Each structure stands twice: as C-alpha cells, then as structure tokens.
Coordinates of C-alpha atoms and ligand atoms in Angstrom, one line a residue:
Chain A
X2 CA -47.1 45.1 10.2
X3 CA -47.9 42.9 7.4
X4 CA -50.0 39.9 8.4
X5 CA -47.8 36.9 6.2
X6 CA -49.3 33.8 5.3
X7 CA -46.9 32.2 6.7
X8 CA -46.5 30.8 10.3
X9 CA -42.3 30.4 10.6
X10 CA -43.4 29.6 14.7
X11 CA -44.4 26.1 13.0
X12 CA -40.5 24.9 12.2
X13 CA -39.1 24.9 15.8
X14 CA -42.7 22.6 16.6
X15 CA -42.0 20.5 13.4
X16 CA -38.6 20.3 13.2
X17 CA -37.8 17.4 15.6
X18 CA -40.3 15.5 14.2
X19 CA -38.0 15.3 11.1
X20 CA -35.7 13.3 12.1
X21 CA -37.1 9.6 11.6
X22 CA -37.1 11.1 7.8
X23 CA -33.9 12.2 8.0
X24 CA -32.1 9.1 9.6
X25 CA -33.6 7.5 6.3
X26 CA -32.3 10.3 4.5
X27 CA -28.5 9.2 6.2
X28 CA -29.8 5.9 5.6
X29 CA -30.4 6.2 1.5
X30 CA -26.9 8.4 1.4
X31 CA -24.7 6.5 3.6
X32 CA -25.4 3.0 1.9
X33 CA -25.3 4.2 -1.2
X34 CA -22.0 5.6 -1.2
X35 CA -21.3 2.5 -0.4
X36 CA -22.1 0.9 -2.4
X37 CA -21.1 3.4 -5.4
X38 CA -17.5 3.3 -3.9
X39 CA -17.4 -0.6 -4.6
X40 CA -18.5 -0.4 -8.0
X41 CA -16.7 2.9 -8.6
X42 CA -13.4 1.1 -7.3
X43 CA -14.2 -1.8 -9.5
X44 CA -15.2 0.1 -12.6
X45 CA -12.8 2.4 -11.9
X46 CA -10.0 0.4 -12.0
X47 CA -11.6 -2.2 -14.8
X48 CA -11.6 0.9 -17.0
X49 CA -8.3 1.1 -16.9
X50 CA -7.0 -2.6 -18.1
X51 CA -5.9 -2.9 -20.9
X52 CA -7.9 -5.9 -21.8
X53 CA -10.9 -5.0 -23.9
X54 CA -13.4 -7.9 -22.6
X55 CA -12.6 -5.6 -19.3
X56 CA -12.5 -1.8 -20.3
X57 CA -15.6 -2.5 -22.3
X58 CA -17.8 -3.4 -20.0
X59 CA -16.8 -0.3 -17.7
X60 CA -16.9 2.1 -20.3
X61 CA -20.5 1.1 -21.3
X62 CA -21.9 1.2 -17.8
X63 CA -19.9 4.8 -17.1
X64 CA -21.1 6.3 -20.3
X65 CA -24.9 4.8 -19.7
X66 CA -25.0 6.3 -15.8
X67 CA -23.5 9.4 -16.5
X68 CA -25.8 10.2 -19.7
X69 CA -28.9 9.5 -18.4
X70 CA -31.0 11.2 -15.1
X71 CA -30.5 9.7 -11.7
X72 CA -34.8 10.0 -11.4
X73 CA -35.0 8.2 -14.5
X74 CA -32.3 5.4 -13.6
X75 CA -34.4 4.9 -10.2
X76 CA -37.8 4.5 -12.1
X77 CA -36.4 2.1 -13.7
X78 CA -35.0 0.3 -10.9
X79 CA -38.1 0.4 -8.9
X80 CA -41.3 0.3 -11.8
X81 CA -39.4 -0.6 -14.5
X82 CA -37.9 -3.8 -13.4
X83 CA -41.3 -4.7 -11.7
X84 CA -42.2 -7.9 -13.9
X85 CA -38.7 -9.3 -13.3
X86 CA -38.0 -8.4 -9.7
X87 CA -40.2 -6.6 -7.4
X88 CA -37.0 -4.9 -4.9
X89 CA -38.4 -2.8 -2.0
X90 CA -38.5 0.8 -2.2
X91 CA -35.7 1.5 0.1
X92 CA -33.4 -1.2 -1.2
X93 CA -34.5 0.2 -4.9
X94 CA -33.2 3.5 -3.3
X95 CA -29.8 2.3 -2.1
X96 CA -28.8 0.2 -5.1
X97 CA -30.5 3.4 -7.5
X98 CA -27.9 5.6 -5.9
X99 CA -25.2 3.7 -5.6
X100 CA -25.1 2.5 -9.0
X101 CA -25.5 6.3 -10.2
X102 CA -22.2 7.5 -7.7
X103 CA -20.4 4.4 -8.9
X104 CA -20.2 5.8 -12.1
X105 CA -19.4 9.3 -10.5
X106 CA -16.5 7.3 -8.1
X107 CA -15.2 5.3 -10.9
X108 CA -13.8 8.6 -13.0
X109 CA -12.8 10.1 -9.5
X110 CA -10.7 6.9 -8.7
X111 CA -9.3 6.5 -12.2
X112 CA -8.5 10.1 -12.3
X113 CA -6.5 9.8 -9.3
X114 CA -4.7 6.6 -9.9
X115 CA -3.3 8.1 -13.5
X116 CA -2.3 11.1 -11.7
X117 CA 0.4 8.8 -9.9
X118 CA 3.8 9.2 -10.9
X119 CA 5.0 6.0 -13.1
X120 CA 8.0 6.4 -11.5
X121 CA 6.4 5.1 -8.1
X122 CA 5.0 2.2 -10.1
X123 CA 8.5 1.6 -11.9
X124 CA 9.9 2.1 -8.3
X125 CA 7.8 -0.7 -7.1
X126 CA 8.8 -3.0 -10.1
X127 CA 12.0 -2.7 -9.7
X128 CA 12.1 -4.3 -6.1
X129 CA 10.2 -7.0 -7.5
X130 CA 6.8 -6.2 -6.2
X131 CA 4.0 -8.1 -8.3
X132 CA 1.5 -5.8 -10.2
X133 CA -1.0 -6.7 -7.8
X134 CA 1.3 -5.5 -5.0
X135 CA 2.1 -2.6 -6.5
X136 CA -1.4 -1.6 -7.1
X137 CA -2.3 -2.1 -3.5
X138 CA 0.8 -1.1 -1.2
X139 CA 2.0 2.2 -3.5
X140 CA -0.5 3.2 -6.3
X141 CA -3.8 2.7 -4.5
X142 CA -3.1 4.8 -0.9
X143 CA -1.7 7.9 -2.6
X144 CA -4.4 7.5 -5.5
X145 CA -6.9 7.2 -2.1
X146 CA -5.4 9.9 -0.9
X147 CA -5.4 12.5 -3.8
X148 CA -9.3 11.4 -4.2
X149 CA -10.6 12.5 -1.1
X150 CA -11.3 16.2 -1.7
X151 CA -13.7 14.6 -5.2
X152 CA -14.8 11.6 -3.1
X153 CA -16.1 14.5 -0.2
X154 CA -17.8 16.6 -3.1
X155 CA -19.6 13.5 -4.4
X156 CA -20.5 12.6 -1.2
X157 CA -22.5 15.9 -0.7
X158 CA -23.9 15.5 -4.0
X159 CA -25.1 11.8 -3.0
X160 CA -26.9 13.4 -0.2
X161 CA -28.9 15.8 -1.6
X162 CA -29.3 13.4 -4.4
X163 CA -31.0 11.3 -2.0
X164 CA -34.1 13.7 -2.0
X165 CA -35.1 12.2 -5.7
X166 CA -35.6 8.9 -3.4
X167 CA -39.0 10.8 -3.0
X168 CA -39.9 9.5 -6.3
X169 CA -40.4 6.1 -5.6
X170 CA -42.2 6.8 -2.0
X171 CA -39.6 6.6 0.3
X172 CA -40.5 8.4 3.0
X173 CA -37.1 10.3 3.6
X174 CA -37.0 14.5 4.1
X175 CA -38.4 15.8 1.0
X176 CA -41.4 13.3 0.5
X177 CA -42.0 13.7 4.3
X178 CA -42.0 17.4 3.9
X179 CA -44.6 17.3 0.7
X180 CA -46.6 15.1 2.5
X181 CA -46.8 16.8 6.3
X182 CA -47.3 20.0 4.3
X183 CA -49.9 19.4 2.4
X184 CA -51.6 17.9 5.5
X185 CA -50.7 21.0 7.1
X186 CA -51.4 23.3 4.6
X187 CA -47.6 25.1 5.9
X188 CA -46.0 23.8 2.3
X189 CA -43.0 26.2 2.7
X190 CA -42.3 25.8 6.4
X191 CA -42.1 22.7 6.3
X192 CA -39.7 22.6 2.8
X193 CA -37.6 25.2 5.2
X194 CA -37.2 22.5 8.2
X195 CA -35.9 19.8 5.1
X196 CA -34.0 22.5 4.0
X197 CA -32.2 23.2 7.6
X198 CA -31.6 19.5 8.0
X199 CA -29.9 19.3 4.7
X200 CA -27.7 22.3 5.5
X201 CA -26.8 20.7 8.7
X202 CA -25.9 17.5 7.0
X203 CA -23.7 18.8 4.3
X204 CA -22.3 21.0 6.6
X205 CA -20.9 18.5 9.2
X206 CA -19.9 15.9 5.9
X207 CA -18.2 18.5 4.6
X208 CA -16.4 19.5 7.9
X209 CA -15.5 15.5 8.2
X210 CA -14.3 15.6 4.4
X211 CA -12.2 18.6 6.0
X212 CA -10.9 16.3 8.3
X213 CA -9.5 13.5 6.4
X214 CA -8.0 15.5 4.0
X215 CA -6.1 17.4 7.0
X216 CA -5.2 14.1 8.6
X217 CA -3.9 12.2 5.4
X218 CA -1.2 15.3 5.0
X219 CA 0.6 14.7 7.7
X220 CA 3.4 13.0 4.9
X221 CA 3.7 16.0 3.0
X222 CA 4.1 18.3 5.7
X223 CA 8.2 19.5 5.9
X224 CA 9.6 20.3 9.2
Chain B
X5 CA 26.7 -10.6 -14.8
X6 CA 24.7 -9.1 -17.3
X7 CA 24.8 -9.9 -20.7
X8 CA 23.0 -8.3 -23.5
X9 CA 23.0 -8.9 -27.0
X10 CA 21.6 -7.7 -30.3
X11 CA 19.5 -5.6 -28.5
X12 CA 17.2 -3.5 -30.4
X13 CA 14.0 -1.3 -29.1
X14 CA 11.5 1.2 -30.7
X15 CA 8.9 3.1 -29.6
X16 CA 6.1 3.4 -32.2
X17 CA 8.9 3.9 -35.4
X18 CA 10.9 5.7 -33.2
X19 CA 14.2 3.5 -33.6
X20 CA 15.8 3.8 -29.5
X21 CA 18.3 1.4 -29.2
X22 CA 20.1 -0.5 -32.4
X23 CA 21.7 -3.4 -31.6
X24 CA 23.2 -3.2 -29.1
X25 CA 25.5 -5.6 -27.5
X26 CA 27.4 -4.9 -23.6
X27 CA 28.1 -7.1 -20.7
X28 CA 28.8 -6.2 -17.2
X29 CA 31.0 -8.9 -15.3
X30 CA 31.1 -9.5 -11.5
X31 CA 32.3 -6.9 -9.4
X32 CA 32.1 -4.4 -12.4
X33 CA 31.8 -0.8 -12.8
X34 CA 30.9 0.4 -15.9
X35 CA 29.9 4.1 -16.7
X36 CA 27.7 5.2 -19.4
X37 CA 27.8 8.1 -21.2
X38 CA 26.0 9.9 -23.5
X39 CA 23.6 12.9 -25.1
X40 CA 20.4 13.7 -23.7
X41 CA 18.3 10.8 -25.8
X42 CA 20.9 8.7 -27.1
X43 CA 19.0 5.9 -25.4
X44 CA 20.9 5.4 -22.1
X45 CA 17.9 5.7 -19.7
X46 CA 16.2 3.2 -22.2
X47 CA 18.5 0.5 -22.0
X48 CA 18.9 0.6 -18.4
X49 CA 15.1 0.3 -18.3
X50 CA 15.1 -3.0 -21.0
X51 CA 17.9 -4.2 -18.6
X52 CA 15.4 -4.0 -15.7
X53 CA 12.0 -4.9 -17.9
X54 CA 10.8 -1.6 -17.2
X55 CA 10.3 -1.8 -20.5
X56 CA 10.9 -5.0 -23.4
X57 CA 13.2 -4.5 -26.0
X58 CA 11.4 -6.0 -29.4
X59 CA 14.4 -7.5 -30.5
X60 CA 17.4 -8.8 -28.6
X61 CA 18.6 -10.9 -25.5
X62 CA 19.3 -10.2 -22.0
X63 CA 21.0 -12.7 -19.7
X64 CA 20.8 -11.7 -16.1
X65 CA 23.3 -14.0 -13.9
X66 CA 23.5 -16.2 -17.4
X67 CA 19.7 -16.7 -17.2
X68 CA 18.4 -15.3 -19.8
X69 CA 14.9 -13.2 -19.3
X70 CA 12.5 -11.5 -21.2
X71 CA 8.3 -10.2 -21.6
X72 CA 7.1 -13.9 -21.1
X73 CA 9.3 -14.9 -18.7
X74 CA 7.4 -16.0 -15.7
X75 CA 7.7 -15.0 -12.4
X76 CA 9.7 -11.4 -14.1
X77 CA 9.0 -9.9 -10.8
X78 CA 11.5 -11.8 -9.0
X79 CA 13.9 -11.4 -11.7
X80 CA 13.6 -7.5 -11.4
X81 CA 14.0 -8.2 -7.8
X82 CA 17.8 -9.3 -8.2
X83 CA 18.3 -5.7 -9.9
X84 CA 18.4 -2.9 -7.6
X85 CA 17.5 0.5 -9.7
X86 CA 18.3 4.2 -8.6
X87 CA 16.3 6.8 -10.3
X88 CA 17.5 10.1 -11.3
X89 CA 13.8 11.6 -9.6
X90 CA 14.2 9.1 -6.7
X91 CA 11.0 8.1 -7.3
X92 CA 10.7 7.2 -2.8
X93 CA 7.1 6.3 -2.2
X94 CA 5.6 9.6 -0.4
X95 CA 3.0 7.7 2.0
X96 CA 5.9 5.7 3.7
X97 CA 8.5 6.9 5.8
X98 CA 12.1 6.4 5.5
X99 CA 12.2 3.6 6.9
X100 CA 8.8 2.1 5.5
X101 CA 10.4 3.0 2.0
X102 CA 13.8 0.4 2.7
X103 CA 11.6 -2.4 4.4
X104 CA 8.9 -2.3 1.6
X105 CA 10.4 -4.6 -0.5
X106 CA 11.9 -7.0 2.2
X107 CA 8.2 -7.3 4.0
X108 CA 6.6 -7.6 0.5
X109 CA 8.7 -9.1 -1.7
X110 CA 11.2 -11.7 0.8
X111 CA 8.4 -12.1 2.9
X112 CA 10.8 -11.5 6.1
X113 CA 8.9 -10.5 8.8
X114 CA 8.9 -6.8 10.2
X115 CA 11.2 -7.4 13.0
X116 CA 13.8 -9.1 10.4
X117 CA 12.8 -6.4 8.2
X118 CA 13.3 -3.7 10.4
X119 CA 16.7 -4.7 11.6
X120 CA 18.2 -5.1 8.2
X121 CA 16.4 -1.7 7.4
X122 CA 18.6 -0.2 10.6
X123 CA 21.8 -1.7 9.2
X124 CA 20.8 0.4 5.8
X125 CA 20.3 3.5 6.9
X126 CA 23.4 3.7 8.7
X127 CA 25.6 2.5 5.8
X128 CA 24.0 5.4 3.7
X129 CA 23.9 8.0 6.6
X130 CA 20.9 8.1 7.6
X131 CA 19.6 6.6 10.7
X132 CA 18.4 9.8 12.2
X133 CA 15.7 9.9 9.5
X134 CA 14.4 6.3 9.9
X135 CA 11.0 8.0 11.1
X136 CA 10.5 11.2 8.6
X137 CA 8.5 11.1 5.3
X138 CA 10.4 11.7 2.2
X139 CA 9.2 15.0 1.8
X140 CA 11.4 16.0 4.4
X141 CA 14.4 15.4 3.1
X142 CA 16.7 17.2 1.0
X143 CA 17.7 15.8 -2.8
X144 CA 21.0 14.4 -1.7
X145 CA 19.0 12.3 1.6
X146 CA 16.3 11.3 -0.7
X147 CA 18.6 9.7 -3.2
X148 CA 20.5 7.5 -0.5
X149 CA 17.1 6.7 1.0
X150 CA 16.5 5.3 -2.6
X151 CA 19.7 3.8 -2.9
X152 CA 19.0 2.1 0.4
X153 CA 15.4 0.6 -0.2
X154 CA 17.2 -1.0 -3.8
X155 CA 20.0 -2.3 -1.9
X156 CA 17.6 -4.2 0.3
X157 CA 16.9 -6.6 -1.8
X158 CA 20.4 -7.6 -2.2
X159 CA 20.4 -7.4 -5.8
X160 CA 23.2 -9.0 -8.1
X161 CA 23.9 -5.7 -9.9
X162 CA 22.7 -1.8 -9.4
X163 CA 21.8 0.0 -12.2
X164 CA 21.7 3.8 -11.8
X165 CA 20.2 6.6 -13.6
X166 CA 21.7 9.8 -13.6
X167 CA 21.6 9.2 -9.9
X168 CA 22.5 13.1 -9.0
X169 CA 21.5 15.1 -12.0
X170 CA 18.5 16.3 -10.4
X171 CA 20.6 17.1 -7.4
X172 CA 21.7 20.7 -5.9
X173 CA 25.5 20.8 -7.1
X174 CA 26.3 21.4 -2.7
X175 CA 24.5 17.5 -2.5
X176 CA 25.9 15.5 -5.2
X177 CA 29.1 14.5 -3.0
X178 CA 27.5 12.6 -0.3
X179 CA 25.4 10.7 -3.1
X180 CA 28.5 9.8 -4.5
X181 CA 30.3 8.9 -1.7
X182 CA 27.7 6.1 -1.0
X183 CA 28.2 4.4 -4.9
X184 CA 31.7 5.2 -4.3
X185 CA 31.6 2.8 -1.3
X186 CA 29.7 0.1 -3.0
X187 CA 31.7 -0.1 -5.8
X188 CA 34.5 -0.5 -3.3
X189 CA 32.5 -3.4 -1.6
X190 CA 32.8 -4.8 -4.8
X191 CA 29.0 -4.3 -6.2
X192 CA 28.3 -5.0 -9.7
X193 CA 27.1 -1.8 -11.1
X194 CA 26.0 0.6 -14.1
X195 CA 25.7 3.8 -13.7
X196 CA 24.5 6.4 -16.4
X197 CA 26.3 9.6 -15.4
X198 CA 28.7 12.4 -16.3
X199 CA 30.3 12.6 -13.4
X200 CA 33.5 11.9 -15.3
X201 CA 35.6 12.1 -11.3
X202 CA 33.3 9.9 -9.8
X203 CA 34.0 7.2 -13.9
X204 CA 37.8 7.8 -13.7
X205 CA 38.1 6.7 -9.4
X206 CA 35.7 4.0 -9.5
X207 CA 34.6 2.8 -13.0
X208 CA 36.2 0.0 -14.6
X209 CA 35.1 1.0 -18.1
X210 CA 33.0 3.7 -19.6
X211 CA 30.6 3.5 -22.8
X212 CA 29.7 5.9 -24.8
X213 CA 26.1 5.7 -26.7
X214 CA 25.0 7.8 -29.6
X215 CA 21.7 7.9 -31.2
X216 CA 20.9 4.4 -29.7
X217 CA 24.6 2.6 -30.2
X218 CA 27.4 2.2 -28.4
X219 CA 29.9 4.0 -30.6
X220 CA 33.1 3.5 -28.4
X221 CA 34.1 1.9 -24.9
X222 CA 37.2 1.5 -22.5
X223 CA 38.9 2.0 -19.6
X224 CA 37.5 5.6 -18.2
X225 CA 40.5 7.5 -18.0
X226 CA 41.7 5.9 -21.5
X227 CA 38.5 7.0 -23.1
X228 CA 38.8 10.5 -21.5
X229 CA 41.9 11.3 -22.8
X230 CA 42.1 9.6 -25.3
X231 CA 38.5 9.0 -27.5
X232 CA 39.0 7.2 -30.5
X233 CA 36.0 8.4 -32.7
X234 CA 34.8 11.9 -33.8
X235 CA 31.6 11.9 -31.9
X236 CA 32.8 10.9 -28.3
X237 CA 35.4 13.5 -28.8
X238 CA 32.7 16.6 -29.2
X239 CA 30.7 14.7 -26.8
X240 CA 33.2 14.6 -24.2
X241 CA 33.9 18.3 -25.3
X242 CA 30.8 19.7 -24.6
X243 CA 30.0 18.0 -21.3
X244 CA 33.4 19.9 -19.3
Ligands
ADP319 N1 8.1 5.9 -23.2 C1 8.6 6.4 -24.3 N2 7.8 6.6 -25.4 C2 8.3 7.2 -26.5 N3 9.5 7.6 -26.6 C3 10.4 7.4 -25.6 C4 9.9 6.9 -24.4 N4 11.0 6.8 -23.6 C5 12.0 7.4 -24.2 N5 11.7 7.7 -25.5 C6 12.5 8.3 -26.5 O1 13.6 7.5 -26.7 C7 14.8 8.2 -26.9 C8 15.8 7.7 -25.9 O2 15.4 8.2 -24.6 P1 16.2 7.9 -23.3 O3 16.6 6.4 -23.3 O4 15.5 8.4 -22.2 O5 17.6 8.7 -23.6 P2 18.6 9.2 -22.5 O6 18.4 8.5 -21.2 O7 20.0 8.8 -23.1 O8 18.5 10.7 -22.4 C9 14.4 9.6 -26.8 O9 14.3 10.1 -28.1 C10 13.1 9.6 -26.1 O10 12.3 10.7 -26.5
MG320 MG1 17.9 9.4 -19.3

C-alpha cells in the first residue's frame, strides 16, 4: 500500500469541533438573507414605480451590487469605511451580504411580480381595492409564491457566499479551517470537514426550499 | 346610469375609440357588438378606469369621474366587471375570492362577509365549492365564481366582457343562465358578446362598434333583422 500524506482518521476527531464555526457560518447566512430580502423587497419593488426619483435610486444600487465582487463590496464595508465608521467584523459580514443578495432578491421579486397576470390586478381594481391593497392581498402572495424556487437557489448561493466572510477575519468554516490547518499541518483534511458541513447545510436548505414550494401548491392542485 | 360622451382614446397613435357617445339607463340591458378590435373591450375598460380615455366624459350614477378623481377606487367599486379570462385570484378559494372585496373594500367583518358570500354562491350555483381553489373548477364554475365576487360589491351596473368566449360551447348555458337572471332582477348591465339568443331574450338594445365607433344601435331583435348600415350587415353575416 501507498503510505499517503494524508491522515483522513483526523476528520471524524476534527469534525465536531467545527461547529462553533459553523453556527457563525448559519449565523452570517441566515441574517443576511435577511436582511437582503428587505432591501430586495424594497428595491425590488422601488424598481418598478414609475416615478423616476424612485426607479433611479434602485436601478443604481442593482447595477452597482451586481457589477462589482461580493469580496470587494465587503472590503469596503469593513477597511474601506474605517475612517467613517469602524462596524465589527461580524456585523460588517451580515450587512456585506445582505446588501450583495438584496440586489440578487430585488430582480428575483421584480421578476415574479411582472410575471402576474394584469388581469388579477385589473380584477382587484375593479372591486375597488386601493393599489396598495392590491399589491399586498393579490399581486404580492402569488408573486411570493412563484419566487420561492429563485429565493431557495439564492439562498444556497448566500451560504456558500458566506465563506468570503473569511476575508475580513470572521472566524466562520473556511477561515477556521485555514487556520486549524495550518496549525495542524492537515490543510486538506481539514478544508474536507468545511466541505462536509457545507454539503450538509445546502443539503437540508435545499430540502426545506423543497418544502415550501410543495406546501404553497396545494391551490393549484385539481382534484 | 352611465353616461358617456365624446369619448375618445388612443394608445400611442393608435386611434381606439372616436368619439363615442352611449348611455345605459336603470335597469338596462344593453348588448355590444362588434369585430375582434373594434374597441369594445376598451371602452368597457374606460368605463371602469381600467384604463383613461384622453378625451371625453363619463358620468357614473350622474357623477361624473375621471384619472384625477379622488378616491377612483371606490368609484370602480360601484361597477362590478366580468372578465372574459375570469381573471379569479388563484391563492384564494372560492369563497375567499367573493368575500375579498367585502372584507377589503366595505370593511364588513368576516362573519358578515362570509354570510353574504353563502347567499352568493347559491344564487350562482355554487355553494358546494365554497372551499375549492379556482383551479378546480371548470370554465363555466369559474366564470359564475367571478360573476359572484363582482356582484358582491353590489355595484350599480355590471359590465361584462365576452363573459363565455373563452368557454367550452357544453358550459356557456349555465353562465348565461346566471346574467339571464340578473337582468331579470332588473340589474343594469353591459355586456360585450355575440350571443345574439342570450341579446334578443334579455337585451334591451344592442350596439354595434366598428373601428372604434358606434356605427348603428337598437332594439336587439330590430337590429338583427333588420341592420340599417352596410357594415353591421356583413358583420352580423359573418358572426352566424
Ligand atoms: N393596452 C393596449 N395597448 C395598445 N393597444 C391596445 C391595448 N389594448 C387594446 N389595444 C388595441 O386597441 C384596439 C381595440 O382593442 P379592444 O378594445 O380590445 O377591441 P375588442 O375588445 O373590440 O376586440 C385593438 O387594435 C387593440 O390591439
Ligand atoms: Mg375584447
């Protein structure tokens, strides 16, 4: 037998001591999405007045995000922005990401609330709902709805996007891995646990994403 | 009832409508006619401010409206529309679809709502469904689900749009039968449709539009038999 250089014993011993990285990992994703689903939703739906002082602003921030690199858009948010604000690693992390996916949600949500019939906003009208109201109570759930299978890939994307985190010394998987590896001198076992964790995560969001989408049929189903 | 006059709408320089000039009184039923594009679904739609004619008046109820009245929402309210797609919102059920404009718009509360909503269904057939989503239903259901949520509201006047041209032939009977019903209840009504049995039994008058005009009108069975103008009588021709 070959003697490797490689002792794969090590990622059953390491592996649980992954997981503080990891919940920070859930942490970075999890709030981020968050907060790129409020701004996404806001853009998203500012994009689509038909006021310029509103579409404007939207358009700018959408074309900026999209354009430019996630790593870059989180320097900038963590050393850039130093001599105006100094904003904590992790907190740089969450808004970083979030402001990236908002851009990301924004076209999703758009996207799916111009694929709604007019007729179910002319419906709406015509029993005298308010735009607001219609917006809310007919365009907004079915827009929700047809946004889900997007929103789910996004999310996955958000996750793994989380690793870049890494950059600005957030001790999530990937940093933890670099760092724990080096110490160890086991760089690729260790890169393998991250890698397991991250399969395991997109896995079960994906599964979830699975879910919903089942769940929010149930009105087209027929008989 | 309704009142419009000089009414004139384009679409980019696409001239739609050219003054025209129609009323519908109380208790009227009056039948539109027309070619594919001659502008009927248009002026049904200025009627209801789905969309605002550029030149023109419209006097709903002698009050008369238009893109900067205020509170237009509550005006559309008062006029129930039926669409030829149906247009019933998918994520609500049958039910949810006739209560959504009574909880929303007239603020009753869902009991009320839901009462009234009972009292609906059965008048169009349908209170076996009250708990299905739309996309269970066949064309001809769907359409008297639709005609139900409008009817809600109580409007003053219905105005319907080729209400069963997108309708199995086997189906369009039962949707008739319900506007037949109204119109006997004495509903003001406008219905765009070439179901020349359903104009000569119920409608009080039929117009015929052309290329955005209304070239001829009358009594139904007098403007059958009897059209007056070149272009009614090919019409009229071509649609048997
Ligand atoms: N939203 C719109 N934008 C541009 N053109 C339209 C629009 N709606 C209708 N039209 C045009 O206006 C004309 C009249 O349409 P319509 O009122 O739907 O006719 P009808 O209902 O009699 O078939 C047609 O030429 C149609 O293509
Ligand atoms: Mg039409």
């Amino acid at each position: 037998m070959i003697d490797l250089p490689w002792d794969f014993t090590a990622i059953p011993r390491f592996f649980p001591g992954f997981y503080v990285a990891a919940l920070l990992t859930l942490q970075i994703t999890f709030f981020g999405i968050l907060v790129g689903l409020v701004l996404g939703l806001t853009t998203g739906l500012m994009r689509l007045s038909k006021n310029n002082l509103i579409n404007t602003p939207a358009k700018a921030y959408i074309w900026a995000i999209r354009g430019t690199p996630l790593l870059l858009q989180l320097m900038i948010i963590y050393y850039g922005l130093i001599d105006l604000v100094s904003i904590d690693r992790m907190p740089a992390a969450i808004i970083g990401l979030g402001v990236h996916n908002g851009a990301y949600i924004a076209e999703i949500f758009r996207g799916a609330i111009q694929s709604v019939e007019r007729g179910q906003r002319e419906a709406a009208m015509s029993l005298g709902m308010t735009g607001a109201q219609t917006m809310r109570r007919i365009v907004l759930p079915q827009a929700f709805k047809r946004s889900v299978p997007a929103l789910g890939n996004q999310f996955i994307i958000a996750l793994k996007d989380s690793s870049l985190a890494s950059a600005i010394a957030v001790r999530e998987l990937l940093l933890r891995a670099r760092q724990l590896g080096a110490s160890t001198m086991m760089m690729l076992e260790m890169l393998m646990i991250v890698g397991f964790y991250y399969l395991m995560m997109t896995s079960i969001l994906t599964l979830l994403v699975g879910r919903v989408e089942k769940r929010l049929q149930v009105s087209d189903y027929r008989e | 009832m309704i009142k419009v006059r000089g009414l004139h709408k384009w679409f980019g320089d696409l001239h739609v409508l050219k003054d025209v000039n129609m009323e519908v009184s109380e208790r009227e039923v009056v039948v539109v006619i027309g070619a594919s594009g001659s502008g009927k679904s248009t002026l049904l739609r200025c009627i209801n401010f789905l969309e605002y004619a550029q030149k023109g008046q419209i006097f709903i109820d002698g009050v008369e409206a238009n893109a900067k009245t205020k509170n237009l929402h509550m005006i559309r309210a008062e006029v129930g529309m039926v669409f030829q797609h149906f247009n019933l919102f998918p994520h609500r059920t049958v039910m949810g679809n006739v209560i959504e404009g009574l909880t929303q718009v007239k603020k009753l509360s869902t009991e009320k709502a839901l009462s009234q909503g009972e009292d609906l269904l059965k008048k169009v057939g349908l209170s076996d469904k009250a708990d299905v989503y739309p996309a269970m239903l066949s064309g001809g259901q769907k359409q008297r689900v639709a005609i139900a949520r409008a009817l809600a509201m109580k409007p003053k006047i219905m105005l319907f749009d080729e209400p069963t041209s997108a309708l199995d032939p086997e189906l369009v009977g039962e949707v008739l039968q319900v506007m037949k019903n109204l119109a006997l209840e004495g509903m003001t009504m406008m219905v765009v449709s070439h179901e020349m049995g359903f104009a000569r039994e119920v409608g009080d008058r039929m117009i015929y539009m052309d290329e955005g005009r209304i070239v001829e009108e009358g009594e139904p069975k007098e403007l059958y038999n009897n059209p007056q103008h070149e272009r009614t009588k090919t019409f009229l021709r071509q649609i048997l």
